[in-house]
Short mmCIF file of C-alpha atoms and ligand atoms in Angstrom, two decimals:
data_model
loop_
_atom_site.label_atom_id
_atom_site.label_comp_id
_atom_site.label_asym_id
_atom_site.label_seq_id
_atom_site.Cartn_x
_atom_site.Cartn_y
_atom_site.Cartn_z
CA MET A 207 32.83 4.22 -22.52
CA GLU A 208 33.15 7.68 -21.04
CA PHE A 209 30.14 9.97 -20.71
CA ASN A 210 30.24 11.88 -24.02
CA THR A 211 31.02 8.77 -26.03
CA LYS A 212 28.15 6.94 -24.37
CA LEU A 213 25.79 9.75 -25.34
CA LEU A 214 26.56 9.02 -29.00
CA HIS A 215 27.47 5.34 -29.07
CA GLY A 216 25.87 3.73 -26.02
CA ASN A 217 23.81 0.54 -26.22
CA ALA A 218 20.63 2.57 -26.10
CA VAL A 219 21.65 4.54 -29.23
CA LYS A 220 21.12 1.79 -31.75
CA ASN A 221 18.75 0.06 -34.10
CA TYR A 222 16.54 2.84 -35.37
CA ALA A 223 14.46 2.05 -38.45
CA ASP A 224 16.28 2.35 -41.81
CA GLY A 225 19.61 2.96 -40.06
CA ALA A 226 18.55 6.40 -38.95
CA THR A 227 21.25 7.89 -36.72
CA VAL A 228 18.70 9.95 -34.83
CA PRO A 229 15.44 8.29 -33.75
CA PRO A 230 12.57 9.16 -36.09
CA ILE A 231 9.55 10.92 -34.57
CA SER A 232 6.70 8.40 -34.37
CA GLN A 233 4.03 11.06 -34.32
CA THR A 234 1.04 8.77 -34.13
CA SER A 235 -1.61 7.98 -31.54
CA ALA A 236 -2.24 4.35 -32.41
CA PHE A 237 -0.40 1.43 -33.99
CA SER A 238 -2.34 -0.97 -36.21
CA TYR A 239 -1.84 -4.73 -36.53
CA GLU A 240 -2.79 -7.12 -39.31
CA THR A 241 -4.71 -9.41 -37.06
CA ALA A 242 -6.79 -9.19 -33.91
CA GLU A 243 -4.64 -11.95 -32.41
CA LYS A 244 -1.48 -9.84 -32.74
CA LEU A 245 -3.05 -6.82 -31.12
CA GLU A 246 -4.33 -8.99 -28.29
CA LYS A 247 -0.79 -10.23 -27.63
CA VAL A 248 0.65 -6.72 -27.64
CA PHE A 249 -2.09 -5.53 -25.28
CA ASN A 250 -1.37 -8.34 -22.88
CA ASN A 251 2.42 -7.91 -22.86
CA LYS A 252 2.75 -11.29 -24.61
CA ALA A 253 4.46 -9.83 -27.67
CA PRO A 254 6.64 -6.75 -28.11
CA GLY A 255 5.01 -3.81 -29.84
CA TYR A 256 3.15 -0.60 -29.37
CA ALA A 257 -0.60 -0.12 -29.19
CA TYR A 258 -1.29 3.44 -28.17
CA THR A 259 1.09 6.33 -27.51
CA ARG A 260 -0.12 7.02 -23.98
CA ILE A 261 1.13 3.54 -23.07
CA GLY A 262 4.17 3.28 -25.31
CA ASN A 263 5.78 4.91 -28.33
CA PRO A 264 9.08 4.19 -30.13
CA THR A 265 10.44 7.74 -29.86
CA VAL A 266 9.52 7.98 -26.20
CA ASP A 267 11.01 4.53 -25.68
CA ALA A 268 14.30 5.65 -27.27
CA PHE A 269 14.42 8.59 -24.86
CA GLU A 270 13.69 6.35 -21.86
CA ARG A 271 16.40 3.89 -22.84
CA ARG A 272 19.03 6.56 -23.23
CA VAL A 273 18.40 8.25 -19.91
CA CYS A 274 18.21 4.84 -18.24
CA GLU A 275 21.61 3.91 -19.64
CA LEU A 276 23.15 7.19 -18.52
CA GLU A 277 21.83 6.75 -14.99
CA GLY A 278 22.74 3.06 -14.88
CA GLY A 279 19.14 2.12 -14.02
CA LYS A 280 16.93 -0.90 -14.55
CA GLY A 281 14.35 1.00 -16.58
CA ALA A 282 12.84 4.42 -17.08
CA VAL A 283 9.40 5.88 -17.61
CA ALA A 284 9.02 9.24 -19.35
CA CYS A 285 6.35 11.70 -18.28
CA ALA A 286 4.70 14.83 -19.61
CA SER A 287 6.62 17.05 -17.19
CA GLY A 288 9.04 16.99 -14.30
CA MET A 289 6.13 17.53 -11.92
CA SER A 290 4.38 14.54 -13.41
CA ALA A 291 7.53 12.46 -12.82
CA VAL A 292 7.85 13.65 -9.21
CA THR A 293 4.15 12.98 -8.53
CA LEU A 294 4.00 9.54 -10.11
CA SER A 295 7.31 8.36 -8.63
CA LEU A 296 5.67 8.85 -5.23
CA LEU A 297 2.07 7.87 -5.92
CA ASN A 298 3.33 4.53 -7.25
CA ILE A 299 4.31 3.59 -3.69
CA LEU A 300 2.06 5.69 -1.41
CA SER A 301 -1.42 5.26 0.02
CA ALA A 302 -3.59 7.37 2.31
CA GLY A 303 -2.03 7.41 5.78
CA ASP A 304 1.54 7.30 4.48
CA GLU A 305 4.24 9.86 5.14
CA ILE A 306 7.09 11.31 3.09
CA ILE A 307 10.17 12.93 4.58
CA ALA A 308 11.49 15.66 2.29
CA GLY A 309 13.95 18.50 2.26
CA SER A 310 12.35 21.93 2.68
CA GLY A 311 14.67 23.49 0.12
CA LEU A 312 12.88 21.85 -2.79
CA PHE A 313 11.66 23.22 -6.10
CA GLY A 314 8.53 25.33 -5.48
CA GLY A 315 6.23 23.09 -7.51
CA THR A 316 7.22 20.07 -5.46
CA ILE A 317 6.53 21.93 -2.21
CA ASP A 318 3.09 22.87 -3.57
CA LEU A 319 2.50 19.24 -4.64
CA PHE A 320 3.20 18.02 -1.12
CA SER A 321 0.48 20.39 0.16
CA ASP A 322 -1.92 19.04 -2.48
CA LEU A 323 -1.22 15.47 -1.38
CA LYS A 324 -2.53 16.28 2.11
CA GLN A 325 -6.12 16.02 0.92
CA PHE A 326 -5.39 12.46 -0.19
CA GLY A 327 -4.14 11.56 3.28
CA ILE A 328 -0.44 11.76 2.43
CA THR A 329 1.58 13.85 4.85
CA THR A 330 5.02 15.32 4.23
CA ARG A 331 7.40 16.03 7.07
CA PHE A 332 10.05 18.53 6.12
CA VAL A 333 13.65 18.66 7.23
CA SER A 334 15.78 21.74 6.71
CA LYS A 335 18.54 19.56 5.27
CA VAL A 336 18.28 15.95 4.11
CA THR A 337 20.76 14.44 6.57
CA VAL A 338 20.64 11.35 8.76
CA GLU A 339 20.49 13.53 11.89
CA GLU A 340 17.43 15.42 10.69
CA ILE A 341 15.59 12.46 9.19
CA GLU A 342 16.02 10.01 12.04
CA PRO A 343 13.63 11.61 14.57
CA LEU A 344 10.84 11.87 11.95
CA ILE A 345 10.80 8.24 10.87
CA ASN A 346 7.84 6.18 12.02
CA GLU A 347 5.86 3.18 10.76
CA HIS A 348 4.04 5.41 8.23
CA THR A 349 7.21 6.71 6.56
CA LYS A 350 7.30 5.27 3.06
CA ALA A 351 9.74 7.47 1.17
CA VAL A 352 12.53 9.98 1.65
CA PHE A 353 12.64 12.58 -1.10
CA GLY A 354 15.26 15.21 -1.85
CA GLU A 355 17.05 17.08 -4.61
CA VAL A 356 20.72 16.20 -5.08
CA ILE A 357 21.49 19.91 -5.47
CA SER A 358 18.34 21.65 -4.30
CA ASN A 359 16.81 24.34 -6.47
CA PRO A 360 17.15 27.11 -5.33
CA SER A 361 18.53 26.56 -1.80
CA LEU A 362 21.61 24.84 -3.31
CA ASP A 363 22.04 22.34 -0.49
CA VAL A 364 23.81 19.16 -1.57
CA ILE A 365 22.71 15.78 -0.22
CA ASP A 366 25.27 13.20 0.83
CA ILE A 367 23.43 10.44 -1.00
CA ARG A 368 25.48 7.54 0.36
CA SER A 369 25.02 8.35 4.01
CA VAL A 370 21.29 9.07 3.68
CA ALA A 371 20.68 6.00 1.47
CA ASP A 372 22.46 3.62 3.86
CA PHE A 373 20.48 4.98 6.78
CA VAL A 374 17.01 4.90 5.17
CA HIS A 375 17.66 1.40 3.81
CA SER A 376 18.30 0.22 7.36
CA LYS A 377 14.73 1.38 8.07
CA GLY A 378 13.26 -0.32 4.97
CA ILE A 379 12.58 3.00 3.21
CA PRO A 380 13.60 3.98 -0.35
CA LEU A 381 15.49 7.15 -1.23
CA ILE A 382 14.05 9.08 -4.18
CA MET A 383 16.40 11.67 -5.65
CA ASP A 384 15.38 14.53 -7.90
CA SER A 385 18.63 14.86 -9.84
CA THR A 386 17.45 17.59 -12.25
CA THR A 387 20.08 20.13 -11.28
CA ALA A 388 22.96 17.69 -10.89
CA THR A 389 22.36 15.68 -14.10
CA PRO A 390 23.98 12.28 -14.76
CA TYR A 391 27.03 14.18 -15.99
CA ALA A 392 27.84 15.21 -12.40
CA VAL A 393 26.46 12.23 -10.50
CA ARG A 394 24.73 8.91 -10.99
CA PRO A 395 22.79 8.69 -7.73
CA PHE A 396 22.34 4.89 -7.99
CA GLU A 397 26.10 4.45 -7.60
CA HIS A 398 25.74 6.16 -4.23
CA GLY A 399 22.77 4.09 -3.08
CA ALA A 400 19.69 6.05 -4.26
CA ASP A 401 16.77 3.85 -5.32
CA ILE A 402 14.80 6.02 -7.72
CA VAL A 403 15.90 9.07 -9.70
CA VAL A 404 13.56 11.64 -11.20
CA HIS A 405 14.38 14.45 -13.57
CA SER A 406 12.64 17.43 -14.91
CA SER A 407 14.12 16.76 -18.34
CA SER A 408 12.69 20.13 -19.39
CA LYS A 409 15.92 21.49 -17.93
CA TYR A 410 19.49 20.28 -18.55
CA ILE A 411 18.57 17.07 -20.38
CA ASN A 412 16.59 18.92 -23.05
CA GLY A 413 19.08 21.73 -22.72
CA GLY A 414 17.58 24.12 -25.22
CA GLY A 415 14.54 25.23 -23.26
CA ASN A 416 12.17 24.01 -25.97
CA SER A 417 9.84 21.49 -24.31
CA ILE A 418 8.48 20.24 -21.00
CA SER A 419 9.12 16.67 -19.89
CA GLY A 420 10.12 14.46 -17.01
CA ILE A 421 11.48 11.00 -16.41
CA ILE A 422 11.53 8.43 -13.61
CA VAL A 423 14.43 5.96 -13.49
CA ASP A 424 14.44 2.96 -11.17
CA SER A 425 17.60 1.22 -9.97
CA GLY A 426 15.68 -2.01 -9.41
CA ASN A 427 17.60 -2.44 -6.15
CA PHE A 428 15.00 -1.63 -3.52
CA GLN A 429 13.28 -4.61 -1.96
CA TRP A 430 9.59 -3.69 -1.75
CA ASP A 431 8.10 -5.25 1.36
CA VAL A 432 4.65 -6.28 0.13
CA SER A 433 3.22 -6.06 3.63
CA ARG A 434 4.22 -2.35 3.81
CA TYR A 435 3.77 -1.20 0.22
CA ASN A 436 0.18 -1.54 -0.95
CA GLY A 437 -0.34 -3.11 -4.34
CA PHE A 438 3.15 -4.60 -4.67
CA GLU A 439 1.94 -8.16 -4.04
CA LYS A 440 0.67 -8.40 -7.61
CA TYR A 441 4.03 -7.24 -9.01
CA LYS A 442 6.27 -9.48 -6.93
CA VAL A 443 6.66 -11.82 -9.92
CA TYR A 444 8.49 -9.06 -11.78
CA GLY A 445 11.36 -9.24 -9.28
CA SER A 446 13.62 -6.22 -9.64
CA PHE A 447 11.20 -4.76 -12.21
CA ALA A 448 8.34 -4.64 -9.68
CA TYR A 449 8.37 -0.84 -9.23
CA LEU A 450 8.53 -0.20 -12.98
CA ALA A 451 5.89 -2.79 -13.84
CA LYS A 452 3.53 -1.37 -11.24
CA LEU A 453 4.12 2.17 -12.49
CA ARG A 454 3.63 1.32 -16.16
CA ASN A 455 0.57 -0.82 -15.66
CA GLY A 456 -0.96 1.43 -13.03
CA ILE A 457 -0.83 5.06 -11.99
CA TRP A 458 1.41 6.29 -14.84
CA ARG A 459 -0.72 5.00 -17.72
CA ASN A 460 -4.00 5.72 -15.98
CA MET A 461 -3.24 9.27 -14.95
CA GLY A 462 -2.28 9.83 -18.53
CA GLY A 463 0.76 12.08 -18.12
CA CYS A 464 2.61 10.60 -21.09
CA LEU A 465 5.37 12.38 -23.01
CA SER A 466 4.63 13.48 -26.55
CA PRO A 467 6.81 11.85 -29.24
CA THR A 468 7.92 15.22 -30.57
CA ASN A 469 9.06 16.34 -27.14
CA ALA A 470 10.86 13.02 -26.67
CA PHE A 471 12.67 13.70 -29.95
CA LEU A 472 13.65 17.22 -28.89
CA ASN A 473 15.04 15.76 -25.66
CA LEU A 474 17.00 13.12 -27.56
CA VAL A 475 18.62 15.78 -29.71
CA GLY A 476 19.41 17.89 -26.67
CA LEU A 477 20.67 14.98 -24.62
CA GLU A 478 23.53 14.28 -27.02
CA THR A 479 25.29 17.50 -25.98
CA LEU A 480 24.56 17.19 -22.25
CA GLY A 481 28.20 16.54 -21.40
CA LEU A 482 29.51 19.45 -23.45
CA ARG A 483 26.89 21.81 -22.14
CA MET A 484 27.37 20.83 -18.51
CA GLU A 485 31.11 21.22 -18.78
CA ARG A 486 30.65 24.75 -20.07
CA ILE A 487 27.77 25.62 -17.76
CA CYS A 488 29.64 24.45 -14.66
CA SER A 489 32.83 26.28 -15.55
CA ASN A 490 30.89 29.45 -16.43
CA SER A 491 29.02 29.16 -13.13
CA TYR A 492 32.21 28.79 -11.14
CA GLU A 493 33.81 31.81 -12.78
CA LEU A 494 30.69 33.95 -12.56
CA ALA A 495 30.19 33.00 -8.88
CA GLN A 496 33.76 34.04 -8.13
CA ALA A 497 33.36 37.31 -10.00
CA LEU A 498 30.07 38.08 -8.22
CA GLY A 499 31.78 37.40 -4.90
CA ARG A 500 34.20 40.22 -5.62
CA LEU A 501 31.41 42.79 -6.03
CA ASP A 502 30.27 44.97 -3.13
CA GLY A 503 26.80 44.45 -1.73
CA VAL A 504 26.30 40.96 -3.17
CA SER A 505 26.39 37.73 -1.23
CA VAL A 506 26.88 34.63 -3.36
CA HIS A 507 25.81 31.01 -2.87
CA TYR A 508 27.33 28.38 -5.12
CA PRO A 509 28.16 24.88 -3.92
CA GLY A 510 31.33 24.70 -6.01
CA LEU A 511 33.04 27.71 -4.41
CA PRO A 512 36.08 26.93 -2.26
CA ASP A 513 34.42 28.44 0.85
CA SER A 514 31.08 26.64 0.39
CA PRO A 515 30.16 24.18 3.17
CA TYR A 516 29.43 21.72 0.35
CA LYS A 517 32.76 21.99 -1.44
CA GLU A 518 34.08 18.71 -0.01
CA LEU A 519 30.86 16.88 -0.96
CA VAL A 520 30.89 18.45 -4.43
CA ASP A 521 34.43 17.12 -4.95
CA ARG A 522 33.68 13.69 -3.52
CA GLN A 523 30.23 13.06 -4.98
CA LEU A 524 29.70 15.43 -7.93
CA ASN A 525 33.04 15.14 -9.73
CA GLY A 526 33.89 18.61 -8.51
CA LEU A 527 30.97 20.11 -10.43
CA GLY A 528 28.90 22.68 -8.58
CA GLY A 529 26.11 22.72 -11.17
CA GLY A 530 24.64 25.59 -13.14
CA ILE A 531 22.71 27.56 -10.54
CA ILE A 532 23.98 30.46 -8.47
CA THR A 533 21.90 32.45 -6.04
CA ILE A 534 22.78 35.91 -4.90
CA GLN A 535 21.34 38.22 -2.28
CA VAL A 536 21.53 41.92 -2.94
CA GLY A 537 20.03 43.58 0.12
CA SER A 538 16.39 44.25 -0.80
CA LYS A 539 13.64 43.36 -3.24
CA GLU A 540 13.97 46.80 -4.85
CA ARG A 541 17.66 46.29 -5.49
CA ALA A 542 16.96 42.78 -6.78
CA TYR A 543 14.40 44.11 -9.28
CA GLN A 544 16.69 46.95 -10.33
CA LEU A 545 19.47 44.45 -10.95
CA LEU A 546 17.18 42.12 -12.95
CA ASN A 547 15.99 45.04 -15.05
CA SER A 548 19.55 46.21 -15.80
CA LEU A 549 20.89 42.94 -17.19
CA LYS A 550 21.49 42.90 -20.93
CA TYR A 551 21.98 39.21 -21.66
CA ALA A 552 20.38 37.30 -18.81
CA LEU A 553 16.69 36.86 -19.51
CA ASN A 554 14.13 37.28 -16.75
CA ALA A 555 12.38 33.91 -17.08
CA THR A 556 11.32 30.98 -14.94
CA ASN A 557 13.42 28.09 -16.14
CA ILE A 558 16.81 26.53 -15.56
CA GLY A 559 19.15 24.51 -17.72
CA ASP A 560 18.68 26.59 -20.84
CA LEU A 561 21.53 27.51 -23.18
CA ARG A 562 20.77 31.13 -22.30
CA THR A 563 21.47 32.58 -18.89
CA LEU A 564 18.19 33.11 -17.07
CA VAL A 565 17.48 35.06 -13.91
CA ILE A 566 14.46 35.28 -11.66
CA HIS A 567 13.26 36.70 -8.35
CA PRO A 568 11.95 33.46 -6.80
CA ALA A 569 10.06 35.01 -3.85
CA SER A 570 7.61 36.85 -6.10
CA THR A 571 7.28 34.12 -8.75
CA ILE A 572 8.02 30.42 -8.19
CA TYR A 573 7.38 30.74 -4.44
CA THR A 574 4.44 33.09 -4.69
CA HIS A 575 2.15 30.34 -3.28
CA SER A 576 4.47 29.62 -0.36
CA THR A 577 4.26 31.04 3.14
CA LYS A 578 7.03 33.24 4.51
CA GLU A 579 8.28 30.27 6.55
CA GLN A 580 8.28 27.97 3.51
CA LYS A 581 10.18 30.57 1.50
CA GLU A 582 12.79 30.98 4.19
CA ALA A 583 13.15 27.23 4.60
CA ALA A 584 13.70 27.00 0.84
CA GLY A 585 16.45 29.60 1.01
CA VAL A 586 14.27 32.17 -0.76
CA GLN A 587 14.64 35.62 0.77
CA GLU A 588 13.06 38.84 -0.47
CA ASP A 589 16.42 39.88 -1.93
CA THR A 590 17.33 36.55 -3.53
CA ILE A 591 17.99 36.26 -7.26
CA ARG A 592 18.43 32.87 -8.88
CA ILE A 593 20.77 32.69 -11.85
CA SER A 594 20.65 29.72 -14.21
CA VAL A 595 23.95 30.06 -16.00
CA GLY A 596 24.05 29.47 -19.74
CA ILE A 597 26.79 28.77 -22.27
CA GLU A 598 27.54 32.37 -23.28
CA ASP A 599 31.16 33.54 -23.21
CA VAL A 600 31.76 33.96 -19.53
CA GLN A 601 33.46 37.35 -19.78
CA ASP A 602 30.27 38.77 -21.31
CA LEU A 603 28.28 37.40 -18.39
CA ILE A 604 30.73 38.76 -15.86
CA ASP A 605 30.68 42.18 -17.54
CA ASP A 606 26.88 42.16 -17.69
CA PHE A 607 26.38 41.29 -14.02
CA THR A 608 29.13 43.70 -12.99
CA GLN A 609 27.52 46.65 -14.78
CA ALA A 610 24.11 45.70 -13.35
CA VAL A 611 25.44 45.50 -9.78
CA GLU A 612 27.38 48.74 -10.20
CA SER A 613 24.26 50.49 -11.46
CA LEU A 614 22.46 49.85 -8.14
C1 PLP B 795 11.64 22.39 -12.86
C2 PLP B 795 11.81 21.38 -11.80
C3 PLP B 795 10.82 20.45 -11.54
C4 PLP B 795 9.50 20.44 -12.27
O1 PLP B 795 9.67 20.14 -13.61
P1 PLP B 795 8.67 20.62 -14.81
O2 PLP B 795 9.28 19.98 -15.99
O3 PLP B 795 8.68 22.09 -14.81
O4 PLP B 795 7.34 20.06 -14.46
C5 PLP B 795 11.06 19.51 -10.55
N1 PLP B 795 12.21 19.51 -9.86
C6 PLP B 795 13.19 20.40 -10.08
C7 PLP B 795 14.43 20.35 -9.29
C8 PLP B 795 13.02 21.38 -11.05
O5 PLP B 795 13.98 22.28 -11.27
#
């Protein structure tokens, strides 16, 4: 089955109550059972069933199964937000004293999270690009995870997943990929050796910009050394489900960042058009990036452009798709603001992966908590504008950006 067919007819898209073609919203907190014995079995994982929506819910389950199938994973755990997914994917394997190696061009919230983790004894060492050359010197006996974004938001660096995965595996370390901006339409990171994939499904997976959510997908391939990874001893019996079992029975359920059934439903509806939307978004982005490149006083970054240093990797690893984000630099913050204020269609808003084209000045918003050095390392300059390209007719977008640039 090809991608779009799988979205509608995959194994995970079956068996809803009463033959419903779309999963019903199980908007309930608890699930009742006729006998105490039955509830005991459900509680103790001895019988299938749901007890309480923080721990499991049919609509959330349907969402998890579908994303898992698209990524080709072993299982998936949905979370209240992308940040919740990023946090829990790491806390499931880390303890005080451990270290993460991460790209410095990450989403602003993730950079802030890594600062927050310091007070729990977890240190992050940043590399300017997630490559074998940069990671190697930072690895030590405390390194427990390498984290990066397949296409980083907003620095737009692309990770060569295969080369990094092979290297970190030789050191007994898992590779966690935030694949929010790439989406499973462009790449399935497990096929290239990644161990765990996280998404802010608030973005392209939901697609309509109508709810916040996140998801963690595990490949089941990483061999957790129980002498290095605290708490894994107990979950050894689960074999390739060890990571997922530990997550579900531990930090995920106890921190309480579960996804609401209604938001899971909105994601399921959005997910079905992921392929169509990405096709349009990527082609719009390519054309808009080229058009912006022809304007005076604008420098354009887009990994899918023929002169991008990532073009070869985009072709080899991302099916030739450069994603839906473009960044431009326009010379100064004043010019950036003037441009943002002159756009007719693109909305000034902090989100990506919406149907609508969105623009933002990252330095004064998403990266407002970051130091000057952190901003620069993340590819955020004072004159940078991030564009999340939507599905509008591309000529309208080109005309809109052209008039805004020409008005400067
Ligand atoms: C938005 C985003 C997040 C955080 O997701 P939320 O759903 O906003 O919590 C994490 N990673 C990337 C790459 C993002 O774009």
